[in-house]
mmCIF file of N, CA and C in Angstrom:
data_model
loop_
_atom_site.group_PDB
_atom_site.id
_atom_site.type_symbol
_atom_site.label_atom_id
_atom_site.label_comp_id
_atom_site.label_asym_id
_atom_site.label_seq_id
_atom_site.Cartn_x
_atom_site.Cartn_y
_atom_site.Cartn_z
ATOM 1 N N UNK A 991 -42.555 3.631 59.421
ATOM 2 C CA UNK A 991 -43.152 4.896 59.777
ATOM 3 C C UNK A 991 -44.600 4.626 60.187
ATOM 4 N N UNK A 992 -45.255 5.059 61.464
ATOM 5 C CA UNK A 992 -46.171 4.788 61.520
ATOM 6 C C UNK A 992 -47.192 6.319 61.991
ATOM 7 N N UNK A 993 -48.182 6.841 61.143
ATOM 8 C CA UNK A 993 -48.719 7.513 61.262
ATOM 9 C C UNK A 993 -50.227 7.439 62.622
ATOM 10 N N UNK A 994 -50.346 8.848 63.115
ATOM 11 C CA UNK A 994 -51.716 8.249 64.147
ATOM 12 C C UNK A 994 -52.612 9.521 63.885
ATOM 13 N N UNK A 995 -53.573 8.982 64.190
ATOM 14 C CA UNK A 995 -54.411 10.436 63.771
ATOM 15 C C UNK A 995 -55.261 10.212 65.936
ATOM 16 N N UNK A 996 -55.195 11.470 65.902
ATOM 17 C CA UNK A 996 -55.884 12.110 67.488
ATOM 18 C C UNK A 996 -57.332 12.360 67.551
ATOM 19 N N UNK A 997 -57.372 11.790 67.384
ATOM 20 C CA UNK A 997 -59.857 12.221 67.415
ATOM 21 C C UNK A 997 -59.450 11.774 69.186
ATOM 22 N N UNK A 998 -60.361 13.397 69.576
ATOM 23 C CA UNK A 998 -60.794 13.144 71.058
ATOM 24 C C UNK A 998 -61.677 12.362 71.411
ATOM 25 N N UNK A 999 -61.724 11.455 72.580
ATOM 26 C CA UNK A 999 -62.203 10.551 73.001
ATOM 27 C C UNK A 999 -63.679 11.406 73.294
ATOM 28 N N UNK A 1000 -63.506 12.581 73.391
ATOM 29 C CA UNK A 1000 -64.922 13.093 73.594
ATOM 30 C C UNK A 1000 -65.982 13.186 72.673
ATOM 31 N N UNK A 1001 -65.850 12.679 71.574
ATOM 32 C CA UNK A 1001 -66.351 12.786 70.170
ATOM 33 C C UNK A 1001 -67.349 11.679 70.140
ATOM 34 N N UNK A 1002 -67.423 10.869 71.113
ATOM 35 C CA UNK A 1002 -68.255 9.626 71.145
ATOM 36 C C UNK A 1002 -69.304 9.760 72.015
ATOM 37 N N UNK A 1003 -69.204 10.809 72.970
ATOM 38 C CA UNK A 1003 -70.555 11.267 73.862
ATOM 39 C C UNK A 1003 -70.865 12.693 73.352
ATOM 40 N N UNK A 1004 -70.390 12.864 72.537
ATOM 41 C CA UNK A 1004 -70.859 14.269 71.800
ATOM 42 C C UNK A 1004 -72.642 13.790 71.402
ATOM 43 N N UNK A 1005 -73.061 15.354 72.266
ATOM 44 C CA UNK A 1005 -74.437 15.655 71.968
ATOM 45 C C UNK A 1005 -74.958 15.391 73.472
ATOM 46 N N UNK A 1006 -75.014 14.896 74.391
ATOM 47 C CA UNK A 1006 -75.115 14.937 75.706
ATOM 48 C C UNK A 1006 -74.977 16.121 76.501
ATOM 49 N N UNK A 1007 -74.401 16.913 76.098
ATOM 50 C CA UNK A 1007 -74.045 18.389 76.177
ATOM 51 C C UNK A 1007 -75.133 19.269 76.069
ATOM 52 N N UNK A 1008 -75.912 18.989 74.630
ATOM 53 C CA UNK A 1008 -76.856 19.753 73.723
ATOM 54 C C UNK A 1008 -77.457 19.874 74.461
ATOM 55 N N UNK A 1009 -78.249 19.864 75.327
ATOM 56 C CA UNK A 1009 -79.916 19.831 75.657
ATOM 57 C C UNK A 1009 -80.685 20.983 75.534
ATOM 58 N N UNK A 1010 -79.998 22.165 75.369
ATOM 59 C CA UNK A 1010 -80.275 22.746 74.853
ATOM 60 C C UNK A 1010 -80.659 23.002 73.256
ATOM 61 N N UNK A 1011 -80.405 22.121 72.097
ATOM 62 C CA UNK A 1011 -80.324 22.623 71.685
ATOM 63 C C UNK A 1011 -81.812 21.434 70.522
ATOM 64 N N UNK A 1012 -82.052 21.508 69.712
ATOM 65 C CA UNK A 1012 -82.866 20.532 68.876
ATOM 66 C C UNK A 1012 -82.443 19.154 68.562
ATOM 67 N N UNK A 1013 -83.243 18.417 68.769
ATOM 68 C CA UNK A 1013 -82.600 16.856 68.592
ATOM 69 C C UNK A 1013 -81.839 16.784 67.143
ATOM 70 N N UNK A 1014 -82.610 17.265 65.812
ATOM 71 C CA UNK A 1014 -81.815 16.842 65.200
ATOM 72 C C UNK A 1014 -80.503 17.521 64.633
ATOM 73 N N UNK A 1015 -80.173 18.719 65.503
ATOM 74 C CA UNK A 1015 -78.954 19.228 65.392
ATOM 75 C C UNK A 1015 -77.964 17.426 66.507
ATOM 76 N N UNK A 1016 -78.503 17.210 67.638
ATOM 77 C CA UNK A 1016 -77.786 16.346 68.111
ATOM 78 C C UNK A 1016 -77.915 14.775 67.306
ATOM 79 N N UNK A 1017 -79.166 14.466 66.384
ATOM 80 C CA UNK A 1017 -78.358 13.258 65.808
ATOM 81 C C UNK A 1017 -77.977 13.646 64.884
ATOM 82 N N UNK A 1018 -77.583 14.867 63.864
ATOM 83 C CA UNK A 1018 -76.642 14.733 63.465
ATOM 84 C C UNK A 1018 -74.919 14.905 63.812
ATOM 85 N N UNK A 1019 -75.025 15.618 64.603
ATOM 86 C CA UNK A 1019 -73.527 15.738 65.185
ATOM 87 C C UNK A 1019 -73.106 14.144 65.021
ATOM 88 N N UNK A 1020 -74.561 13.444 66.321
ATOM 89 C CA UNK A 1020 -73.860 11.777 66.603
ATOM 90 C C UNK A 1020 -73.217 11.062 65.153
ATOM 91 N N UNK A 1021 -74.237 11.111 64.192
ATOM 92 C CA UNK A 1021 -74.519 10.337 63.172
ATOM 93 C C UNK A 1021 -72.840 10.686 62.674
ATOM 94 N N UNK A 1022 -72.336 12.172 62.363
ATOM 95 C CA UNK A 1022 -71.203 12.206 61.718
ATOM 96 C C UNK A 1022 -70.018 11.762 62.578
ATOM 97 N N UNK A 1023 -70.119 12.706 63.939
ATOM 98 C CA UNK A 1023 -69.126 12.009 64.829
ATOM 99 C C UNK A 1023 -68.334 10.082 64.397
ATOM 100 N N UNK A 1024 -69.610 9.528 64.468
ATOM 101 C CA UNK A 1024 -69.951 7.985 64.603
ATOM 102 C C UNK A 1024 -68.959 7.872 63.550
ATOM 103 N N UNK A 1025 -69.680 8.450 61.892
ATOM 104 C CA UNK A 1025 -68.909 8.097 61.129
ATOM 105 C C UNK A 1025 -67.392 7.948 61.038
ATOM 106 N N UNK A 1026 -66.612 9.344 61.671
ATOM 107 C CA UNK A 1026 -65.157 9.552 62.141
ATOM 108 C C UNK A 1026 -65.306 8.921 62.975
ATOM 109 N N UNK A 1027 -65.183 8.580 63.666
ATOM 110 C CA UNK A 1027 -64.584 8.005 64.622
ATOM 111 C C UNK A 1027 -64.465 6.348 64.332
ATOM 112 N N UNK A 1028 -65.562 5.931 63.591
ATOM 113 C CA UNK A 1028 -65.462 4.437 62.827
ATOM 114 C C UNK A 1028 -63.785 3.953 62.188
ATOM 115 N N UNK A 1029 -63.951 5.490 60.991
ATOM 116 C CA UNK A 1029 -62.377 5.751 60.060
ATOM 117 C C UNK A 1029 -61.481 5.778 61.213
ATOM 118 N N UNK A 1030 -61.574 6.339 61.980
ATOM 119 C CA UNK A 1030 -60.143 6.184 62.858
ATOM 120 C C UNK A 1030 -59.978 4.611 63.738
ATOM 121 N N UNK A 1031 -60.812 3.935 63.827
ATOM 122 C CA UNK A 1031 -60.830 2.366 64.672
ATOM 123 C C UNK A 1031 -60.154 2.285 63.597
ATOM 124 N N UNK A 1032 -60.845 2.167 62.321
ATOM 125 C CA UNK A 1032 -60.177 1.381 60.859
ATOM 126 C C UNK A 1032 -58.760 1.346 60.909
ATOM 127 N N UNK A 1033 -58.156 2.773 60.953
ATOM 128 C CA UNK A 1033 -56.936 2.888 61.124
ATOM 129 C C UNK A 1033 -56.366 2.214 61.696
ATOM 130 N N UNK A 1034 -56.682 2.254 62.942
ATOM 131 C CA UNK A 1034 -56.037 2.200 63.813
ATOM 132 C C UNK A 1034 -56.247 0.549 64.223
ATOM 133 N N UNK A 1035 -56.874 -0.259 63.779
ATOM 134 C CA UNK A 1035 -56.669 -1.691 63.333
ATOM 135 C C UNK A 1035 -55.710 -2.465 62.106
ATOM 136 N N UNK A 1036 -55.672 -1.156 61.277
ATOM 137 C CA UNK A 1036 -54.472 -1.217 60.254
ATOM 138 C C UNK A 1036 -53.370 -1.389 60.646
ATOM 139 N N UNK A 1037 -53.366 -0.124 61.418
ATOM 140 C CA UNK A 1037 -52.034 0.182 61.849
ATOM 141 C C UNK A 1037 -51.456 -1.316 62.788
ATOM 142 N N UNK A 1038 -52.273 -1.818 63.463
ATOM 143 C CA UNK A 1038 -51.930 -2.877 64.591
ATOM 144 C C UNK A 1038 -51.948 -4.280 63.433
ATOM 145 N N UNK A 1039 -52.338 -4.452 62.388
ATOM 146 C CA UNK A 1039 -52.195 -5.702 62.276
ATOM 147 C C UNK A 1039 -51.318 -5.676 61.455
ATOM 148 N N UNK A 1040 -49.746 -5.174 61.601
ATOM 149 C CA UNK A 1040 -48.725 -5.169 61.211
ATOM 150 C C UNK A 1040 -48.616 -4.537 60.163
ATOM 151 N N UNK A 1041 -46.784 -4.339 59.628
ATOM 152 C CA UNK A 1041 -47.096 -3.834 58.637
ATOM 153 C C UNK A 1041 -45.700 -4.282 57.621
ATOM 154 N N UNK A 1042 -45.414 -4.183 56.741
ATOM 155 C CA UNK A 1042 -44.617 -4.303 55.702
ATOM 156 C C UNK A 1042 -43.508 -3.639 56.481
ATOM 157 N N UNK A 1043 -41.901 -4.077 55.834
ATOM 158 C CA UNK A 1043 -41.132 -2.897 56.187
ATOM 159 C C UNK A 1043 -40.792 -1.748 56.013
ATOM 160 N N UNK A 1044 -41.190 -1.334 54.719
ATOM 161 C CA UNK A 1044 -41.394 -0.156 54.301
ATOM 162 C C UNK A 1044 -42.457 0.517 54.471
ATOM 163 N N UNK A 1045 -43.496 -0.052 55.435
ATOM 164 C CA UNK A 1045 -44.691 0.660 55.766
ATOM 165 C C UNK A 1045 -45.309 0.557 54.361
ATOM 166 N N UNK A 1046 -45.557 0.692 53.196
ATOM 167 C CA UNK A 1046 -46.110 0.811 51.852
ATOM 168 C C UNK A 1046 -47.481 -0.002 52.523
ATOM 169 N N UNK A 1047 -47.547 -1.155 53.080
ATOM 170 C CA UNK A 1047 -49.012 -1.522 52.790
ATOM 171 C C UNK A 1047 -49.626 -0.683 53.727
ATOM 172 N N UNK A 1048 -49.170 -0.538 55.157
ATOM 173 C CA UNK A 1048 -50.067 0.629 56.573
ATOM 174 C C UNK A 1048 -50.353 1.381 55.401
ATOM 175 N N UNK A 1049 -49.533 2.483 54.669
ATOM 176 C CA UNK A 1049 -49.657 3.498 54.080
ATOM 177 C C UNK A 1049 -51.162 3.310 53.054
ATOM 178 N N UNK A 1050 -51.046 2.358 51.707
ATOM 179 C CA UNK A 1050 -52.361 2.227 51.522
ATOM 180 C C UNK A 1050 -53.367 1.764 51.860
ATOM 181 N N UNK A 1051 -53.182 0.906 53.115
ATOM 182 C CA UNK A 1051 -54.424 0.763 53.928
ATOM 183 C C UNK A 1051 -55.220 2.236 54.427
ATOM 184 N N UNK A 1052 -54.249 2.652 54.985
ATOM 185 C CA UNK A 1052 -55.207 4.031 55.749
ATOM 186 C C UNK A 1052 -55.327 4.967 54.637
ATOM 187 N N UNK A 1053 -55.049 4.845 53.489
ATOM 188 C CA UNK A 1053 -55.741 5.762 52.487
ATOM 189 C C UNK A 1053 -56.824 5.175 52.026
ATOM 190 N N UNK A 1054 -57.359 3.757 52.009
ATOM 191 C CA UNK A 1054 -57.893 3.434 51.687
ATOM 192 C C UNK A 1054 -59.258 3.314 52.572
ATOM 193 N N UNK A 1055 -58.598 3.401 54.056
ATOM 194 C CA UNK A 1055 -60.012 3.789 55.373
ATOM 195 C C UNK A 1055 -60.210 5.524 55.115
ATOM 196 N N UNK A 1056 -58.997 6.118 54.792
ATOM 197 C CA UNK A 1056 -59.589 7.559 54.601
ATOM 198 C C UNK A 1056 -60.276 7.379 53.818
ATOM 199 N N UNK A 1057 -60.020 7.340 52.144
ATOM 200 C CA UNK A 1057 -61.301 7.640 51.391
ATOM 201 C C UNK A 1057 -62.723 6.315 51.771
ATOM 202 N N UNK A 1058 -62.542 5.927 52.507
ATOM 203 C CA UNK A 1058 -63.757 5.213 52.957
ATOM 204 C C UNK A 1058 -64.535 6.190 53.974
ATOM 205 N N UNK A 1059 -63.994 6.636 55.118
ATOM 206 C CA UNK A 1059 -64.330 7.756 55.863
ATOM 207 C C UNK A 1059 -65.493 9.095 54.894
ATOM 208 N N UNK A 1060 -64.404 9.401 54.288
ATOM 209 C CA UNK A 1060 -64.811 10.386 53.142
ATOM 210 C C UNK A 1060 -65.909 9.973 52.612
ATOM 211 N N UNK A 1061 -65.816 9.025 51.880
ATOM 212 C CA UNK A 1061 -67.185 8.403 50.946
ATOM 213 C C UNK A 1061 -68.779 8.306 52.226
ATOM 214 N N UNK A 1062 -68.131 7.975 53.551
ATOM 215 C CA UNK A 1062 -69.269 7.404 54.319
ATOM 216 C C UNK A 1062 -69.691 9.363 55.147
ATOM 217 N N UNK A 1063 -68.661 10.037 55.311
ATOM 218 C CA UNK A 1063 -69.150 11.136 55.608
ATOM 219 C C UNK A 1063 -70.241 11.433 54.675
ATOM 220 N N UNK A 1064 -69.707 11.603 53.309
ATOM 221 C CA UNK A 1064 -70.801 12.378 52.475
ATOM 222 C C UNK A 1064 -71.903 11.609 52.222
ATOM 223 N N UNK A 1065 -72.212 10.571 52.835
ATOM 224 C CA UNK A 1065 -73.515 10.053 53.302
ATOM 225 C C UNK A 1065 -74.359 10.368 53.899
ATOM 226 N N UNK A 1066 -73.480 10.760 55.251
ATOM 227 C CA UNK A 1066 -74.672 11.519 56.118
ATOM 228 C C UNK A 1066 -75.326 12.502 56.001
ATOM 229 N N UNK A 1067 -76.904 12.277 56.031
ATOM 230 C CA UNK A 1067 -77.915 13.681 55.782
ATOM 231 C C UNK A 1067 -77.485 14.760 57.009
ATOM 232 N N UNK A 1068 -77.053 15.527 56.363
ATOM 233 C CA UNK A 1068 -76.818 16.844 57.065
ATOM 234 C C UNK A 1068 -77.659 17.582 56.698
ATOM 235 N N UNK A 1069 -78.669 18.292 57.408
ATOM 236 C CA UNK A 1069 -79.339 19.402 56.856
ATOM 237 C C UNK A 1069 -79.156 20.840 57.787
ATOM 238 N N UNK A 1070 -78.303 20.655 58.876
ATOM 239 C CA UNK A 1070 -77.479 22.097 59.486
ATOM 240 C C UNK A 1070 -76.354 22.385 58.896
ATOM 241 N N UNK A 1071 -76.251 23.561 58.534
ATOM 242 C CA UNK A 1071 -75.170 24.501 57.518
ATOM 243 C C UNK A 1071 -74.199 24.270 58.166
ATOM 244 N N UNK A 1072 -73.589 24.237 59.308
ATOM 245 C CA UNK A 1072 -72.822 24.395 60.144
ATOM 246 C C UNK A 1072 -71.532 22.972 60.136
ATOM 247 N N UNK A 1073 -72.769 22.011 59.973
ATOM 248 C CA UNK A 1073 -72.460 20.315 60.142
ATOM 249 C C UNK A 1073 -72.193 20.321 58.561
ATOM 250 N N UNK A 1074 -72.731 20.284 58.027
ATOM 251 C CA UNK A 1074 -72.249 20.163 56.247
ATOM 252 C C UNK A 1074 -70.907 21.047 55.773
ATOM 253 N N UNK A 1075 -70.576 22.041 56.830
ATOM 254 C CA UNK A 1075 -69.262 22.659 56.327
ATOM 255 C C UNK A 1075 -68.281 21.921 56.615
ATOM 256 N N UNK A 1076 -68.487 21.550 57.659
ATOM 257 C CA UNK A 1076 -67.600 20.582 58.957
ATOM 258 C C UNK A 1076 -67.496 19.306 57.790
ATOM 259 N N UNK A 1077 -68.341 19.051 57.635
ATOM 260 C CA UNK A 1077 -68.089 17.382 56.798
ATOM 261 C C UNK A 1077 -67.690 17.187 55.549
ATOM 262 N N UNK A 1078 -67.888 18.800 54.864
ATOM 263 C CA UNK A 1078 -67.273 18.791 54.061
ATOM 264 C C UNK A 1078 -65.562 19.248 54.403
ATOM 265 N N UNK A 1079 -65.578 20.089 54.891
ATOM 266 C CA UNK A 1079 -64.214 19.756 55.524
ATOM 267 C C UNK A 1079 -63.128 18.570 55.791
ATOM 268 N N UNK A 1080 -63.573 18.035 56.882
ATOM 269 C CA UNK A 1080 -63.153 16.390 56.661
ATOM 270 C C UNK A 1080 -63.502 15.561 55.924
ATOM 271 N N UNK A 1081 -64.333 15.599 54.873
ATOM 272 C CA UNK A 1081 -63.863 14.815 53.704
ATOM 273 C C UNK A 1081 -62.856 15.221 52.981
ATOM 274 N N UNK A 1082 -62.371 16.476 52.445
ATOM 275 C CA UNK A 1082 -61.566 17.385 51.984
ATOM 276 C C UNK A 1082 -60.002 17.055 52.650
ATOM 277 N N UNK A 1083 -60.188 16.571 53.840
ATOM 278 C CA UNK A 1083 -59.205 16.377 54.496
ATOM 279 C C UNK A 1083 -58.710 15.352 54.311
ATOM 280 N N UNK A 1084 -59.783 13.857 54.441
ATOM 281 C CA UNK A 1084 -59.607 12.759 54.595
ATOM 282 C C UNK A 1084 -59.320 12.267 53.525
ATOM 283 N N UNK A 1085 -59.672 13.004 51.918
ATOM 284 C CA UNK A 1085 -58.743 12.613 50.810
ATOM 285 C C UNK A 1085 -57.877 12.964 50.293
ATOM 286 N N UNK A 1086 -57.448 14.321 50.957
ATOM 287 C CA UNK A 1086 -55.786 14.725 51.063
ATOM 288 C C UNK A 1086 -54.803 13.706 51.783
ATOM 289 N N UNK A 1087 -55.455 13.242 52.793
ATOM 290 C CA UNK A 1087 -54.463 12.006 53.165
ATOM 291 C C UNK A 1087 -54.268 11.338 52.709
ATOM 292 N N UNK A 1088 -55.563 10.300 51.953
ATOM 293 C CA UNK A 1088 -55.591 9.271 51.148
ATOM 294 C C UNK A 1088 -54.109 9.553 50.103
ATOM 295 N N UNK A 1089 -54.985 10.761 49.432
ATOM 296 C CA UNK A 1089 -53.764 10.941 48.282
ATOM 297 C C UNK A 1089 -52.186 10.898 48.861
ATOM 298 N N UNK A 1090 -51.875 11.617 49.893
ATOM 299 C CA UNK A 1090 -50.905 11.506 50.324
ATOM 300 C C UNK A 1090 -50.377 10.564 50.528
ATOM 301 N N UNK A 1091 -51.173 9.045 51.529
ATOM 302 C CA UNK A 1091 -50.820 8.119 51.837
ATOM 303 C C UNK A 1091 -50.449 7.616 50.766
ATOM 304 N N UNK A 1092 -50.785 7.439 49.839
ATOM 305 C CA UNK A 1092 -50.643 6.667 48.480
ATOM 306 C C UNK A 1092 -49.351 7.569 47.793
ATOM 307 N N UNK A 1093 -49.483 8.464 47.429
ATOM 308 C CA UNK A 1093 -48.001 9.042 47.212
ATOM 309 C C UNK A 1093 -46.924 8.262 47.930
ATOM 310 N N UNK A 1094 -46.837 8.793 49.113
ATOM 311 C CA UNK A 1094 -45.719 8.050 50.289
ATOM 312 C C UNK A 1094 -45.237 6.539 50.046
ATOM 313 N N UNK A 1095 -46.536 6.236 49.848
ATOM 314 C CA UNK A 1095 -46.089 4.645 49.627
ATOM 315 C C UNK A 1095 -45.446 4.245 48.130
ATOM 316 N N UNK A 1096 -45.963 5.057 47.506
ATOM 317 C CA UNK A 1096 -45.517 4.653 45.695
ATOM 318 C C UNK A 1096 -44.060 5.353 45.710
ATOM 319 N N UNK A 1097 -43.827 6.238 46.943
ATOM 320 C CA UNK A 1097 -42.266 6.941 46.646
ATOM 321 C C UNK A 1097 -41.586 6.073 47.424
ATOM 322 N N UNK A 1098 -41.842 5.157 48.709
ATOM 323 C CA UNK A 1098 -41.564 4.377 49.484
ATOM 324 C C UNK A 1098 -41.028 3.171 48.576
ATOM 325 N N UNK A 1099 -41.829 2.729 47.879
ATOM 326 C CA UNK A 1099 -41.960 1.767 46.937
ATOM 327 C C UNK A 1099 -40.669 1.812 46.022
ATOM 328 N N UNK A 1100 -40.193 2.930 45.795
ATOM 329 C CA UNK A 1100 -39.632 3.282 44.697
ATOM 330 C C UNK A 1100 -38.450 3.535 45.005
ATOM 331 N N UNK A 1101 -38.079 3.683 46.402
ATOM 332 C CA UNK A 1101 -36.889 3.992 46.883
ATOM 333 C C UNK A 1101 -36.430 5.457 46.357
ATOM 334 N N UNK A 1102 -37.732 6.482 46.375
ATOM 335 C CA UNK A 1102 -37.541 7.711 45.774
ATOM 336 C C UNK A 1102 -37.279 8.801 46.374
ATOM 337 N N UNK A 1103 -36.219 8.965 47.147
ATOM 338 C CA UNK A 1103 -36.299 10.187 48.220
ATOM 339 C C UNK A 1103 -36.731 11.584 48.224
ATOM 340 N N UNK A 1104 -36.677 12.061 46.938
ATOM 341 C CA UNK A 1104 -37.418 13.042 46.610
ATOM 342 C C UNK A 1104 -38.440 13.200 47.012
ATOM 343 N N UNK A 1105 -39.611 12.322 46.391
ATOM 344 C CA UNK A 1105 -40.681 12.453 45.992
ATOM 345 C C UNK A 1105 -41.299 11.767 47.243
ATOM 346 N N UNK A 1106 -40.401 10.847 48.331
ATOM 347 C CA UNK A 1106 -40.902 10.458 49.856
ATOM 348 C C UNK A 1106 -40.810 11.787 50.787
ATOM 349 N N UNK A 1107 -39.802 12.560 50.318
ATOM 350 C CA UNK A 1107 -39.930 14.355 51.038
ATOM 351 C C UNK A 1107 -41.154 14.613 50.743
ATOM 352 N N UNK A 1108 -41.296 14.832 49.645
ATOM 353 C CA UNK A 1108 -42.894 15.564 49.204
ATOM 354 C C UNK A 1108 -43.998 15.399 49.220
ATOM 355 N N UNK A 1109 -43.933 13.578 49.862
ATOM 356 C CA UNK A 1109 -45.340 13.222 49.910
ATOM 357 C C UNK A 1109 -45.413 12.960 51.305
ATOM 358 N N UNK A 1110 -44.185 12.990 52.041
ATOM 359 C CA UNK A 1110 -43.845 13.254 53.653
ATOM 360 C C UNK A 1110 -44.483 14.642 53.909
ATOM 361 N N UNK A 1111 -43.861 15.904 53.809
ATOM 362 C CA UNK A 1111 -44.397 16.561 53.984
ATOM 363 C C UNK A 1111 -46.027 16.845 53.594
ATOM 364 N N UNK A 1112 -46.937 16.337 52.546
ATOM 365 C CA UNK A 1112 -48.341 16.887 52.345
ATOM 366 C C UNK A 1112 -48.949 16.113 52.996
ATOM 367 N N UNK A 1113 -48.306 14.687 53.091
ATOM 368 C CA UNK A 1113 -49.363 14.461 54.494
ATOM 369 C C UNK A 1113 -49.326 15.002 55.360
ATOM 370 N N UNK A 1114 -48.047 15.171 56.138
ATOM 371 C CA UNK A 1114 -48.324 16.037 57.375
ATOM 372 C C UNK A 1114 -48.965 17.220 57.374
ATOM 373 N N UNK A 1115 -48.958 17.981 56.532
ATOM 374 C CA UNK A 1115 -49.496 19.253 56.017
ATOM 375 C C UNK A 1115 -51.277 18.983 56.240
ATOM 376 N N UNK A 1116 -51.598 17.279 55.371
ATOM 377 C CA UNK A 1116 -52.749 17.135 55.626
ATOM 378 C C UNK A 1116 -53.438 17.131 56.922
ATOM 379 N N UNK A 1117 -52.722 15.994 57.761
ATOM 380 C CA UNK A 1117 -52.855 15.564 58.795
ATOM 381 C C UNK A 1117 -53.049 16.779 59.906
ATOM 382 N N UNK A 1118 -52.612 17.692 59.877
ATOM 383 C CA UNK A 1118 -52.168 18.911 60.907
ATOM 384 C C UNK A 1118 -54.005 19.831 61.409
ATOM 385 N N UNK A 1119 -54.788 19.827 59.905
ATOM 386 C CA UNK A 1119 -55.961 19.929 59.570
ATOM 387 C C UNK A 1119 -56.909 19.211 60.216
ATOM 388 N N UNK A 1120 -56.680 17.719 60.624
ATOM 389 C CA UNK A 1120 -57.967 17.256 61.604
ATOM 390 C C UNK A 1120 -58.296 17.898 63.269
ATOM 391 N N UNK A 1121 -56.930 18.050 63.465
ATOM 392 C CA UNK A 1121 -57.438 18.259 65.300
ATOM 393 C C UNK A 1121 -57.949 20.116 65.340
ATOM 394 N N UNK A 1122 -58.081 20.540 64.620
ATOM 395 C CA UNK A 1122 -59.021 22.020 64.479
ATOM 396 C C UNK A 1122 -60.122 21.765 63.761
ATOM 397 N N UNK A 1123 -60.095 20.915 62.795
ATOM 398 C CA UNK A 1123 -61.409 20.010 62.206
ATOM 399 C C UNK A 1123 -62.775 19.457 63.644
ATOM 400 N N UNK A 1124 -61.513 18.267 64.261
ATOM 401 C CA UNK A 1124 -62.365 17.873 65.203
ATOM 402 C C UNK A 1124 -62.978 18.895 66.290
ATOM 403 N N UNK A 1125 -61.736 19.714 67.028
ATOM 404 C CA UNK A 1125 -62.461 20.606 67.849
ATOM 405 C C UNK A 1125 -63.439 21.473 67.320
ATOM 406 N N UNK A 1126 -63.748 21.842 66.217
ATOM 407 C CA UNK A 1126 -64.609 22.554 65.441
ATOM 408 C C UNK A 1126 -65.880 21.775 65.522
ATOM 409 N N UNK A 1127 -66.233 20.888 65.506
ATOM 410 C CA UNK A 1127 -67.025 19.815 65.715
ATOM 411 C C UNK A 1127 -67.293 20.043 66.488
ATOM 412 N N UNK A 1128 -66.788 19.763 67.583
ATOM 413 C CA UNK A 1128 -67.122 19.563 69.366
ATOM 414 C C UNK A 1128 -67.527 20.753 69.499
ATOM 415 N N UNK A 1129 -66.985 21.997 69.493
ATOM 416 C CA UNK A 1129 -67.446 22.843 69.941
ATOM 417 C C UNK A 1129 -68.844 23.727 69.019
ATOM 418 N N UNK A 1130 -69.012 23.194 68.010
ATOM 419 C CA UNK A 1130 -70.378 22.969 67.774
ATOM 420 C C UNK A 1130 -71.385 22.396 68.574
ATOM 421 N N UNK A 1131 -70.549 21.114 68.222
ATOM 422 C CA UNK A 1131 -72.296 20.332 68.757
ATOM 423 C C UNK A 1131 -72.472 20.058 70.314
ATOM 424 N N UNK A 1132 -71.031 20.606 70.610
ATOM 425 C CA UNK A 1132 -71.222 20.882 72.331
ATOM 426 C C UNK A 1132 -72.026 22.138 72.693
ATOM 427 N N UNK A 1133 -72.344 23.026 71.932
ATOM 428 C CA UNK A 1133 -72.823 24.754 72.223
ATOM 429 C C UNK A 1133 -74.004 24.291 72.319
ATOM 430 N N UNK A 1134 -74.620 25.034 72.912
ATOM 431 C CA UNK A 1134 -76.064 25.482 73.338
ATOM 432 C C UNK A 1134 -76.678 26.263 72.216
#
């Protein structure tokens, strides 16, 4: 099973847009952007350097770049209300996956079909949450 997460490619020239608006509304957008978009390379180097057959290790790898994501979001000094909801958001998000991922894999592990339904479904449940996450973003720190 291989999971992908969608961050728009536009998320990396985010703030080019702004000029309207105060620089440090635009380095922070960059600064958090940067951060996501880091977690998703992570992934997505996970994901490529193979994986177990049961997927179990992909699975705790990318829980383990999510709550890295997470930990490195709530790093960034946010001092716009707007950007701190947002990041708290996707951290919120990014360790619902974690947890999930790690579920999946320990039910994977276990040959537990039950409990691979249930941790099948809350990831996806999780997962469904970033691409209104991200556009929420963009269309922040894209506004004037």
């Amino acid at each position: 099973m291989r999971i992908q997460f969608t961050l728009a490619a536009a998320l990396v020239a985010l703030g080019l847009g702004a000029g309207g608006c105060g620089q440090n509304k635009i380095a922070e957008c960059n600064a958090l952007i940067e951060v996501i978009n880091k977690g998703v390379q992570s992934i997505d180097k996970g994901s490529k350097a193979g994986a177990d057959q049961g997927g179990s290790s992909e699975l705790k790898a990318m829980a383990d770049a999510m709550d890295k994501v997470a930990a490195d979001a709530a790093q960034v000094k946010l001092t716009t209300p707007e950007l701190q909801k947002f990041s708290g958001e996707y951290q919120a998000m990014a360790k619902d996956v974690a947890k999930a991922a790690r579920d999946l894999a320990a039910a994977a592990d276990a040959n537990d079909a039950e409990k691979t339904n249930t941790a099948q479904a809350a990831i996806e449940k999780a997962i469904k949450q970033e691409d209104p996450l991200v556009d929420n973003i963009n269309q922040f720190c894209q506004g004037n």
